[in-house]
Short mmCIF file of C-alpha atoms in Angstrom, two decimals:
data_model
loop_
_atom_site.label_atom_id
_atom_site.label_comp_id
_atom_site.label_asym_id
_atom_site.label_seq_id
_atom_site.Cartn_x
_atom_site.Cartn_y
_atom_site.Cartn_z
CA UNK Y 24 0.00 0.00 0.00
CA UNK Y 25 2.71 2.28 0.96
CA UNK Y 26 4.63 1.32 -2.50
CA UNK Y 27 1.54 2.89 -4.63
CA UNK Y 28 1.33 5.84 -3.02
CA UNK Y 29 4.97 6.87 -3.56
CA UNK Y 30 4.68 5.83 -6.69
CA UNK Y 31 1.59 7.96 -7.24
CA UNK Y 32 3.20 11.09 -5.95
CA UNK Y 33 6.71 10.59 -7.47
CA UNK Y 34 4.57 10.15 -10.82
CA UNK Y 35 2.78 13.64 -9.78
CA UNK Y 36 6.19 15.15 -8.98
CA UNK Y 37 7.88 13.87 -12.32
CA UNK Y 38 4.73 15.29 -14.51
CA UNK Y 39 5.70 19.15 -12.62
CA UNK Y 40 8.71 18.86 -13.58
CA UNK Y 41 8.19 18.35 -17.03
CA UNK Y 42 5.91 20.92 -17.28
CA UNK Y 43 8.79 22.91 -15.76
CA UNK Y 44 10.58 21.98 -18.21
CA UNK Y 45 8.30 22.64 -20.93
CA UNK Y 46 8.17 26.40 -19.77
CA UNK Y 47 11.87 26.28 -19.27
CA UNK Y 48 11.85 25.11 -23.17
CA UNK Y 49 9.56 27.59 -24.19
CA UNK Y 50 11.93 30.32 -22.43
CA UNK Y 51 15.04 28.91 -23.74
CA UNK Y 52 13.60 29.04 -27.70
CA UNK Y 53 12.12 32.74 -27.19
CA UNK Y 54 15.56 33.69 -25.80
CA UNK Y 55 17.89 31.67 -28.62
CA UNK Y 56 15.28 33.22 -31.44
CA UNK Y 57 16.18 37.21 -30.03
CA UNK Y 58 19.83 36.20 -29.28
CA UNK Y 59 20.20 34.94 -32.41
CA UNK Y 60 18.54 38.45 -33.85
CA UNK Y 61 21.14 40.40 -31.64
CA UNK Y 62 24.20 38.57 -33.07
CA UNK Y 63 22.74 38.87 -36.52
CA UNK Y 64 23.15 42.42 -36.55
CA UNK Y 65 26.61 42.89 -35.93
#
């Protein structure tokens, strides 16, 4: 009993953190596309 419920909440911890990630993702692309605009100018 004590098995499924850790595995329950280290399934609910794992699917945060891939959202996390997700957003992290999402940050990472908007800041490569405007970086990559800044060096494109010089």
């Amino acid at each position: 009993m004590k098995k499924m419920k850790r595995k329950l909440h280290t399934k609910k911890i794992k699917g945060n953190l891939l959202m996390e990630m997700a957003e992290d993702i999402k940050d990472f692309v908007e800041n490569a596309k405007i970086y990559k605009k800044m060096t494109g100018k010089k």
